XYZ file of C-alpha atoms in Angstrom:
574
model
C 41.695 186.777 80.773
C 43.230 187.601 77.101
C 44.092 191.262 76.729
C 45.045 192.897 73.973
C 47.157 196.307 73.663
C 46.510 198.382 70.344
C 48.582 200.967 69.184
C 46.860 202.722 65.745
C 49.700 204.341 63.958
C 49.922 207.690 61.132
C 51.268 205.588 59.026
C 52.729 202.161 58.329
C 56.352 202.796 58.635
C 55.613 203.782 62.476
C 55.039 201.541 65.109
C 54.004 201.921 68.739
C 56.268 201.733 71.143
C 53.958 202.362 74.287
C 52.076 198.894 73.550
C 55.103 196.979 73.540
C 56.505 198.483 77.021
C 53.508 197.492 78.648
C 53.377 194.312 76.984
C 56.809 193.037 78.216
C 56.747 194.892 81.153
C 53.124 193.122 82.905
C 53.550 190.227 81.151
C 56.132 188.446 83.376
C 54.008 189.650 86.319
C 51.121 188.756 85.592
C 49.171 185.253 84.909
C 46.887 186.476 81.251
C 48.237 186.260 78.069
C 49.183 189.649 76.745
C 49.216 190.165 72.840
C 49.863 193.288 70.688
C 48.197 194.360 67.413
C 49.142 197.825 65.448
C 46.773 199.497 62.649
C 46.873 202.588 61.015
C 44.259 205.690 60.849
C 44.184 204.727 57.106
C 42.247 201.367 57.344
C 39.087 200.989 57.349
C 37.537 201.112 60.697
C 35.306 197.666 59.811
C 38.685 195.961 58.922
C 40.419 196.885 61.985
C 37.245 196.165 64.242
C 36.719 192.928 62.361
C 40.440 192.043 63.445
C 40.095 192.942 66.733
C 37.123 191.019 67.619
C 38.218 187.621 65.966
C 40.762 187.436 68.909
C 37.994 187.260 71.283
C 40.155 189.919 73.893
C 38.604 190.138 77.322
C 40.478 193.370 77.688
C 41.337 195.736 75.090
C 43.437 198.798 75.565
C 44.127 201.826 73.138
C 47.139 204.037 73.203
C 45.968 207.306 72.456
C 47.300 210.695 70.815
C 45.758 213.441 68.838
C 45.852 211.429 65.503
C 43.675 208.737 66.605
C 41.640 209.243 69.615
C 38.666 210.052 67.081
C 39.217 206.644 65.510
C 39.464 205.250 69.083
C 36.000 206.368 70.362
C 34.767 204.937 67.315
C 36.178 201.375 67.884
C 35.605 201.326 71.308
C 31.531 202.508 70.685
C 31.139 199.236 68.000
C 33.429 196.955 70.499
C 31.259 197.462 73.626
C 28.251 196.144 71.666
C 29.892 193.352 70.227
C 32.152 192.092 73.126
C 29.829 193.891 75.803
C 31.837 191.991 78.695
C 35.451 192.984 76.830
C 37.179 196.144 80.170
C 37.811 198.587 77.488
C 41.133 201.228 78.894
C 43.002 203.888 77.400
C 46.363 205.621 77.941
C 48.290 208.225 76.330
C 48.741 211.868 76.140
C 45.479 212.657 75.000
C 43.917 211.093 77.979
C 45.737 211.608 80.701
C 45.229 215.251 81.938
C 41.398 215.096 81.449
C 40.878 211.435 82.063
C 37.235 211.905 84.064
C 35.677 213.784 80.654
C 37.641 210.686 78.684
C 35.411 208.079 80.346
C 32.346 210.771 80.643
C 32.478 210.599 76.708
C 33.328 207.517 75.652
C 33.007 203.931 76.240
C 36.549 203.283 78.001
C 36.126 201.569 81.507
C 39.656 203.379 82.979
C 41.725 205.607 81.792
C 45.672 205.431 82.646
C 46.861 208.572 83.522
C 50.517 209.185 82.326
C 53.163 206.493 82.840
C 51.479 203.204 82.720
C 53.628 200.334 83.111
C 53.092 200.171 86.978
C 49.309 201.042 87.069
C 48.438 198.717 84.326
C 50.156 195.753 85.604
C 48.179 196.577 89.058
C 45.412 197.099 87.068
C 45.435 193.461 85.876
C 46.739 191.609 88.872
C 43.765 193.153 90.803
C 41.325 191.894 88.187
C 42.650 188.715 87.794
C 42.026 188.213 91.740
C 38.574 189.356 91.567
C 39.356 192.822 92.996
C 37.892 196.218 92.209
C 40.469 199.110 90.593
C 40.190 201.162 93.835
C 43.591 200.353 95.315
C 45.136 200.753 91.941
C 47.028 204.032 92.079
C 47.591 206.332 88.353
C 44.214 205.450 86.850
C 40.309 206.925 86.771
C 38.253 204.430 86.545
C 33.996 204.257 86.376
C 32.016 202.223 89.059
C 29.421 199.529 87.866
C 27.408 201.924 89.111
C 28.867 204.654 86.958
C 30.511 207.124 89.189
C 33.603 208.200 88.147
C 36.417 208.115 90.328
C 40.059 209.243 90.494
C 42.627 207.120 91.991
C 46.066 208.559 93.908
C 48.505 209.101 91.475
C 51.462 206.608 92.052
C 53.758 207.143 94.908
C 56.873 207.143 92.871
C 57.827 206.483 89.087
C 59.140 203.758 87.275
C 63.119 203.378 87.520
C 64.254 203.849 83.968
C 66.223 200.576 84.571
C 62.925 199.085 84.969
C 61.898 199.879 81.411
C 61.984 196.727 79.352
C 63.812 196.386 75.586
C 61.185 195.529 73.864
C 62.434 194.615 70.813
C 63.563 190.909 69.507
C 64.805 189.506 66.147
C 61.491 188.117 65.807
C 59.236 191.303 66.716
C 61.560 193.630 64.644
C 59.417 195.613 62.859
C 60.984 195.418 58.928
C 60.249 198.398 56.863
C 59.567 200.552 59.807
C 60.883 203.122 61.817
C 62.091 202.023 65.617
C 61.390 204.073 68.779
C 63.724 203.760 71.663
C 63.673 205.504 75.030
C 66.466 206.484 76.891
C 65.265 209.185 79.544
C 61.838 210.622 80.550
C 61.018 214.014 81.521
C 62.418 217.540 79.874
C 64.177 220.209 81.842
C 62.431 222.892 79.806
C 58.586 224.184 80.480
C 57.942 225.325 77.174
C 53.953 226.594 77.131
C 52.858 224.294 74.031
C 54.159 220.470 74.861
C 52.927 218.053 77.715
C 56.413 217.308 78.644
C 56.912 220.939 80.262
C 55.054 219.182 83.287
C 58.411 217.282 84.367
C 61.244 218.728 84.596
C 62.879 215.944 86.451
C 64.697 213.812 84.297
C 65.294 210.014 84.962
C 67.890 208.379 82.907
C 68.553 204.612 81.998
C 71.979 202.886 82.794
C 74.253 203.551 80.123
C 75.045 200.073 80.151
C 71.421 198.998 79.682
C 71.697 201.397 76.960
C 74.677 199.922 75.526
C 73.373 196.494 75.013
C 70.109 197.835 73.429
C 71.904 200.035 70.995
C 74.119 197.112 70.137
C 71.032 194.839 69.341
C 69.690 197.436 66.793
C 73.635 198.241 65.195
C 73.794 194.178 64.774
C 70.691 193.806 63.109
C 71.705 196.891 60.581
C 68.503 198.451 61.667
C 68.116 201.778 59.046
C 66.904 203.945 61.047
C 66.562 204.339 65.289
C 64.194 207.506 66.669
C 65.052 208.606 70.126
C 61.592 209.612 71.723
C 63.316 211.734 74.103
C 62.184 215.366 74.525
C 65.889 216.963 75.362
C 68.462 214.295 74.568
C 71.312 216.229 75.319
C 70.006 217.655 78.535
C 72.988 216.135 80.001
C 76.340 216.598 78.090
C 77.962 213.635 79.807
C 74.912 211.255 79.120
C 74.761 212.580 75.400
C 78.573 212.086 74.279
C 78.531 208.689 75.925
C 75.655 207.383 73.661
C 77.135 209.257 70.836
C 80.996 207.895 71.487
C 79.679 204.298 71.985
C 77.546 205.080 68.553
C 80.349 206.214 66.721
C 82.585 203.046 67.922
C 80.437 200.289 67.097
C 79.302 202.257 63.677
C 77.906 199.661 61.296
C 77.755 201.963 58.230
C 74.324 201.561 58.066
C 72.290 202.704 60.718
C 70.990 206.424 61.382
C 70.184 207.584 64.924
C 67.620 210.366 65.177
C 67.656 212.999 68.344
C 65.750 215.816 69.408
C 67.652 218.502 70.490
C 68.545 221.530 72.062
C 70.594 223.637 70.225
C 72.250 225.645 73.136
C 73.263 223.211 74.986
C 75.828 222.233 72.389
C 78.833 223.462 73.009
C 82.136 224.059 71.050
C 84.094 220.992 71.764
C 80.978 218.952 70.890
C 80.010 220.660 67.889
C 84.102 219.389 66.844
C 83.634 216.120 67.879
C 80.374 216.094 65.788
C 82.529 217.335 62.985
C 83.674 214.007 61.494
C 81.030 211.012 62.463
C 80.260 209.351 59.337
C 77.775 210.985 57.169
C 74.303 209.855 57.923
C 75.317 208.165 61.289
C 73.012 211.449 63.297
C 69.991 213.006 62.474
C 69.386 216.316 64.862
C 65.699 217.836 65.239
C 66.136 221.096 66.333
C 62.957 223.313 67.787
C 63.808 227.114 66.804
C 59.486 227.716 66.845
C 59.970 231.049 67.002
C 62.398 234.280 66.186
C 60.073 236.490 68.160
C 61.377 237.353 71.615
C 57.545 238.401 73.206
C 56.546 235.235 71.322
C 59.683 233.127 73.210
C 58.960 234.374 76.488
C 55.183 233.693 76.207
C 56.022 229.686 75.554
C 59.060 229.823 77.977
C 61.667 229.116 75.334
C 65.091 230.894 76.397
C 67.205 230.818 73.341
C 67.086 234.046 71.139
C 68.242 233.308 67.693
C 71.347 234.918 68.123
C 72.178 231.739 70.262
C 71.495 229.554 67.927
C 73.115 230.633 64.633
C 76.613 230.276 65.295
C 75.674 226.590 66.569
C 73.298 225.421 63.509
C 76.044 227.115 60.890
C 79.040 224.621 62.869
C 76.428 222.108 62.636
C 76.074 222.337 58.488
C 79.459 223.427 57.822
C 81.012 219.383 57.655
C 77.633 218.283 55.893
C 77.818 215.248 57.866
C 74.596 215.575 60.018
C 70.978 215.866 58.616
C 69.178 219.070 60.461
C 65.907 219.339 60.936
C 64.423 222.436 62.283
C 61.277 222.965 63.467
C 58.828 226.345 63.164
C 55.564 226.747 65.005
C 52.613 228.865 63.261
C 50.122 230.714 65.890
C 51.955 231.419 68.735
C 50.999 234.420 70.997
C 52.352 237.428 69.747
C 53.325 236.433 66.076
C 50.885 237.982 63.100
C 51.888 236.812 59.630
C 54.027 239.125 59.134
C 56.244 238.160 62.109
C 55.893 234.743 61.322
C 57.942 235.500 57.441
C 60.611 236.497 59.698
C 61.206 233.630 61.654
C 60.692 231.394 58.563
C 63.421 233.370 56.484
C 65.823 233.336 59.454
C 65.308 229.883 59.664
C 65.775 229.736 55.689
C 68.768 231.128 56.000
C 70.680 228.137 58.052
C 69.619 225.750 55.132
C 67.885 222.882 57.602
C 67.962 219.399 55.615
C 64.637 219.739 56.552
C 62.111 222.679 57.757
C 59.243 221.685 59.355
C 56.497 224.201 59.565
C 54.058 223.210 61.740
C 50.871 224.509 63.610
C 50.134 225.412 67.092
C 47.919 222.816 68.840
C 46.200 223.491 72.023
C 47.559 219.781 73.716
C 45.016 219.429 77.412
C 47.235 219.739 80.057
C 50.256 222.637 77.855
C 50.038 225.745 79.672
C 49.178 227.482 76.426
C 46.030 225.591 76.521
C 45.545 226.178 80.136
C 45.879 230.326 79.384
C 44.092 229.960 75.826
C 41.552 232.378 77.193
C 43.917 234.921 78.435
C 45.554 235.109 75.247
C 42.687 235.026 73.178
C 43.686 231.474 71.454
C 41.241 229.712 69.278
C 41.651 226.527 68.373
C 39.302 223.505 66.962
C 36.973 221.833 69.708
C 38.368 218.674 68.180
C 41.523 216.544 67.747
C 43.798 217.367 66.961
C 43.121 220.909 68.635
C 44.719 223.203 65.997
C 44.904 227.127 65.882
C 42.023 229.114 64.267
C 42.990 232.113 65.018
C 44.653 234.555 67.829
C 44.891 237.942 67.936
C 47.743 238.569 66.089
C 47.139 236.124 63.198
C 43.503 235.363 61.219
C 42.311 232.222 60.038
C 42.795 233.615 56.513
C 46.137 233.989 57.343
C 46.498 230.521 59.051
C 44.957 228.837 55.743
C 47.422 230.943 53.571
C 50.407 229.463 55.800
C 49.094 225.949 55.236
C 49.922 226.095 51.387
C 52.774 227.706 52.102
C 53.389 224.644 54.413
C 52.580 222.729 51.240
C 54.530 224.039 48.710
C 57.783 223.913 51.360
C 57.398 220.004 52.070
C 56.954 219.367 47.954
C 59.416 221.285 46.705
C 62.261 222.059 49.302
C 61.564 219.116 52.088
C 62.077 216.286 49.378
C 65.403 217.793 48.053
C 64.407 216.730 44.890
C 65.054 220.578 43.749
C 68.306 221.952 44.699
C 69.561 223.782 41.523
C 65.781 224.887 40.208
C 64.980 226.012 43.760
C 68.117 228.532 44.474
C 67.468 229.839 40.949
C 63.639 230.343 41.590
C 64.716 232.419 45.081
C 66.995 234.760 42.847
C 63.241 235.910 41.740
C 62.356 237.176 45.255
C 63.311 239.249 48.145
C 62.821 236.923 50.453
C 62.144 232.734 50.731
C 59.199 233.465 52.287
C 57.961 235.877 49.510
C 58.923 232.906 47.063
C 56.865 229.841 48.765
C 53.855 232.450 49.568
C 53.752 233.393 45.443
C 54.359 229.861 44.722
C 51.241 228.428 46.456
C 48.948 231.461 45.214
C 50.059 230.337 42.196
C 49.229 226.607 42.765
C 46.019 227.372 44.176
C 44.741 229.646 41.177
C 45.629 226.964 39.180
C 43.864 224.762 40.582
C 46.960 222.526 41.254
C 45.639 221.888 44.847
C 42.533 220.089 44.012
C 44.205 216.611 43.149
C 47.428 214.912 43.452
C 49.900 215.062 40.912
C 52.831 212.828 39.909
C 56.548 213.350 39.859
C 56.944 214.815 36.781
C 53.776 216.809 37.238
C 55.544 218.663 40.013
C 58.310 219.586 37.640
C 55.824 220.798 35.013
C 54.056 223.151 38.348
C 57.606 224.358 39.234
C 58.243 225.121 35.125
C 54.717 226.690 34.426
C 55.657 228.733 37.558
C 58.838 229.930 36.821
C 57.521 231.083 32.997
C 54.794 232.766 34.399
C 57.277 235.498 36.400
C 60.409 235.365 34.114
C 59.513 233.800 30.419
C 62.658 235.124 28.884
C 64.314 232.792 31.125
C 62.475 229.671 30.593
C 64.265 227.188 29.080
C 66.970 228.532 30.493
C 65.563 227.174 33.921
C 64.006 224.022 32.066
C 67.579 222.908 31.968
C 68.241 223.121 35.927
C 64.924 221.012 36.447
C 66.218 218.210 34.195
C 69.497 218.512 36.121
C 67.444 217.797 39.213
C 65.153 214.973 37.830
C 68.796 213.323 36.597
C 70.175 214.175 40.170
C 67.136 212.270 41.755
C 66.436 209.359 39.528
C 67.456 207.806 36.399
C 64.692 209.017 34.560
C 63.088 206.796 31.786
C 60.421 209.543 30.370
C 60.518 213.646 30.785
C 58.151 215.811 31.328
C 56.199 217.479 28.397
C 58.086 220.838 28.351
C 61.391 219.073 28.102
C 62.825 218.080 24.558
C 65.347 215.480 23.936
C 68.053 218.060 24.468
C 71.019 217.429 23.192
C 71.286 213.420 23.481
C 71.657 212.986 19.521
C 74.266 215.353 18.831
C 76.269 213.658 21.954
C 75.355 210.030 21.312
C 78.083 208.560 20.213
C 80.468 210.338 22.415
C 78.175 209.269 25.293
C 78.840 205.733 23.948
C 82.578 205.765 23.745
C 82.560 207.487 27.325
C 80.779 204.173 29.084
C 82.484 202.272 26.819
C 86.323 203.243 27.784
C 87.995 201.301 30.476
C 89.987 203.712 31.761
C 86.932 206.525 31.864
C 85.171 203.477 33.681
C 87.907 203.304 36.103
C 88.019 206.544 36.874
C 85.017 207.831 37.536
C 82.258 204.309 37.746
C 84.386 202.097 39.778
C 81.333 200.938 41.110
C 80.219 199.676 38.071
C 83.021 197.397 37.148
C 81.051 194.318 37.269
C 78.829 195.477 34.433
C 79.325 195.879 30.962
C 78.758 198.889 28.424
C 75.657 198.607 27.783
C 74.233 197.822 31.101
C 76.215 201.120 32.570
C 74.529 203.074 30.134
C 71.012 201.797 31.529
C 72.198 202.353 35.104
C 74.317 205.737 35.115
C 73.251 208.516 32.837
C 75.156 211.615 31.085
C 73.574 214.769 30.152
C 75.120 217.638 27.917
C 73.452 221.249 29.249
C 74.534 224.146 27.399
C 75.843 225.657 29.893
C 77.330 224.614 33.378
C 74.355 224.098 35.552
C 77.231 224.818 38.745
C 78.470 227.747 37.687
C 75.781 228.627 34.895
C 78.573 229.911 32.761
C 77.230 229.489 28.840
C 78.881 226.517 27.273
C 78.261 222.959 26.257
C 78.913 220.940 29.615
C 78.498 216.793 29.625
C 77.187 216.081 33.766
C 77.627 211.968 34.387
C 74.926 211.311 37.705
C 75.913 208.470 39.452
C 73.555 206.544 41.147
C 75.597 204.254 43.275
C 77.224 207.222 44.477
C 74.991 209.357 46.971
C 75.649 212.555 48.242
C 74.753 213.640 51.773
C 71.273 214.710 50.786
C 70.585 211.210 48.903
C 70.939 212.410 45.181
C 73.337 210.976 42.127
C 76.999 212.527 42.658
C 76.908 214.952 39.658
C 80.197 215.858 38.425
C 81.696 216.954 35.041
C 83.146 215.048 32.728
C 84.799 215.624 29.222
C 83.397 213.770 25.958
């Protein structure tokens, strides 16, 4: 019997970690060959179909989640025509907590419910002897008959010790993003996530841990995601990942956690204080400022909480923060919602993530959707329409919003342009929300635009609510396209500044040793001319820091990153 485990990704950079566990996990156990293959939801279904029935699989099984369960049902339709003998199965969150409507609706044969290293091994040993799935505990599964039935769940979980490494120099996934799994379960019951069912949490030997973390710090793997819901649920488990972390650093490789910002405490927030830049990357869930709207989704941290933490957090600029914001939760209109988006403004997140409620089977909020009055989409991935407090008007508003904040603050392409653009407004929220009313009567959100289109947006915009101050702010823009890139063309509304009354002095700047020395050391194995290709100086009349008026020469230097990835800008004198 050949089986083959699928795992259809977002994107390419991602990879599946579920197939793999189950992969290395049954595999020893049991007798059939065991294979993985990973797609994405942007191929063509008739490519990925094509692939999957050229392996001739005798069992196929999908790991499902909101993104792809659509594309699922429609693989799994075509393959039970074409391989009409091929035990289809699926697992995943959006299976397991309706798993008899999964196989009423689709072509699947069983459905794993939750964890399913233990049930799908059984599930193959027992087919492999001939046997039915009726012994086989954690899985619904249909009859040749077609009843539907519902197996025991299992009597006890997997140890965490249990849990394979999955990874190998051979199967490292290059150009990608790697999962790893050090605990299961969350301590927290918050309304809107699946993992609010378990509140026990099971942890894996630190020395298991060890010796996985070591594997990925050897290979300089770039970047390592932590798939646990509460990583720091337990101080002592936390600081011993992060001390080992931060004594086998490699320079190289970034370690992303999802946290809880409470549970950090003074002495840790210190500790935190001087890893090496870029060594952590915290994801912090705030969802909310709205204390009705907290206690609805069983979140117990009240901004005041977390302030003084995320402020220690930012004040060494040595960890990237990402904070997270939920739109459409009980009890928070629009209105409400500008609050909590300013607040979280305010603590100037590496990243802010503004996303939307989804009704997940098996979240409380979607078991008391009716009692709140909660509409969401019939569909995957089961987003808000509208509650009482907030309209789908308003909801549709918030998505450019949500736009306009991943283009423009999310890529940090726009520091210096972006504070000047807030001086404008009350509020960062009030900025964003004209912003994308802007881009939308434009017409700027009917096609895709290029870099230096999104400069000419941000320019157009800016001269539409202060044209006195134009070019004035045409000048912080090219300071942020420098900052970013190299650039070899400029947009339209920028001229050729001042580089021919500065040309020469440019020249004699790249070309003097001791200028060299002291401020391109990492250029010293080039000569003059290839510096000036490489690094770049721009004269601004005035000092796009301070914005005091005055001819200012900037050198960007692009072997020299700051913490949010753009050209060390300083001053120079020509």
């Amino acid at each position: 019997m050949n089986i083959l485990l699928v795992g259809i990704n977002t994107k390419y950079i991602h990879t599946n970690l579920a197939v793999r566990i189950l992969k290395r996990y049954a595999a020893p156990r049991c007798s059939s060959p065991i294979e993985t293959a990973e797609y994405t939801i942007n191929q063509y279904t008739d490519d990925i179909l094509r692939d999957i029935y050229l392996k001739k699989p005798d069992m196929i099984g999908f790991s499902c989640y909101l993104w792809n369960i659509t594309f699922v049902q429609i693989l799994m339709d075509a393959l039970k025509k074409v391989l009409s003998n091929c035990i289809l199965f699926v697992g995943g969150p959006e299976t397991s907590f309706d798993s008899a409507d999964v196989l009423a609706r689709t072509k699947a044969d069983f459905v794993i419910r939750g964890e399913g290293e233990i049930p799908f091994t059984e599930a193959v040993l027992a087919l492999e002897q001939g046997q039915t799935l009726e012994n086989v505990r954690g899985i619904t599964w249909r009859k040749p008959t077609g009843e539907i039935i519902e197996n025991p769940d299992p009597a006890a979980s997997i140890d965490m010790a249990d849990v394979p490494f999955v990874y190998t120099k051979e199967e490292l996934p290059a150009h990608q993003i790697v999962y790893y799994e050090a605990t299961r379960g969350c301590p927290f019951s918050c309304q809107y996530c699946l993992s609010g069912h378990n509140s026990r949490v099971r942890f894996r030997p630190l020395t298991q841990v060890y010796e996985d973390l070591s594997f990925f710090l050897s290979e300089n793997v770039p970047q390592v995601k932590f798939v646990d819901r509460t990583f720091n649920c337990n101080r002592e488990y936390a600081m011993a990942i992060w001390t080992y972390l931060r004594e086998h650093d490699n320079g190289v490789t970034n370690f992303h956690f999802e946290m809880a910002a409470e549970l950090i405490d003074k002495e840790m927030i210190e500790w935190l204080s001087d890893v090496r830049p870029g060594l952590f990357q915290f994801e912090i869930g705030v969802q909310s400022t709205n204390p009705d709207t907290l206690k609805a989704v069983k979140r117990i941290t009240l901004p005041d909480k977390l302030t003084p933490v995320i402020t220690a957090l930012k004040q060494p600029q040595n960890i990237h923060l990402h904070l997270d914001l939920i739109a459409g939760l009980p009890f928070e209109g629009y209105d409400r919602f500008k609050e909590s988006f300013n607040y979280v403004y305010s603590l100037s997140p590496d990243q802010l993530q503004l996303g939307f409620l989804k009704l997940l089977k098996g979240s409380g909020l979607y078991q008391n959707r009716e009692q709140y009055g909660l509409v969401c989409r019939s569909d995957a991935p089961y987003e808000i329409l509208c509650t009482p407090w907030i309209s789908f008007d308003e909801l549709l508003r918030l998505k450019r919003i949500a736009e306009m904040v991943e283009l423009y603050y999310n890529t940090l392409r726009y520091r210096q342009s972006l504070s000047a653009l807030l001086s404008q407004f009350s509020t960062p929220f009030d900025c964003f929300e004209a912003l994308a009313d802007f881009y939308e009567a434009n017409g700027y959100h009917l096609a895709p635009h290029t870099k230096l289109e999104n400069y000419t947006i941000l320019f157009r915009f800016y001269e539409s609510i202060a044209p006195e101050r134009a070019e004035w702010f045409s000048w912080l823009l090219r300071f942020d396209l420098y900052a970013h890139e190299k650039a070899k063309k400029l947009p339209p509304f920028m001229d050729e500044g001042k580089k021919a009354e500065y040309h020469s002095r440019i020249y004699a700047f790249f070309d003097d040793p001791q200028a060299r020395a002291a401020y391109l050391p990492e250029y010293a194995e080039m000569d003059t001319r290839q510096i000036i290709r490489s690094a770049h100086i721009e004269v601004f009349p005035f000092n796009p820091f301070t914005h005091t008026p005055g001819d200012t020469a900037v050198l960007f230097n692009y072997r020299r990153l700051t913490f949010d990835k753009n050209a060390s800008a300083v001053m120079i004198s020509l």
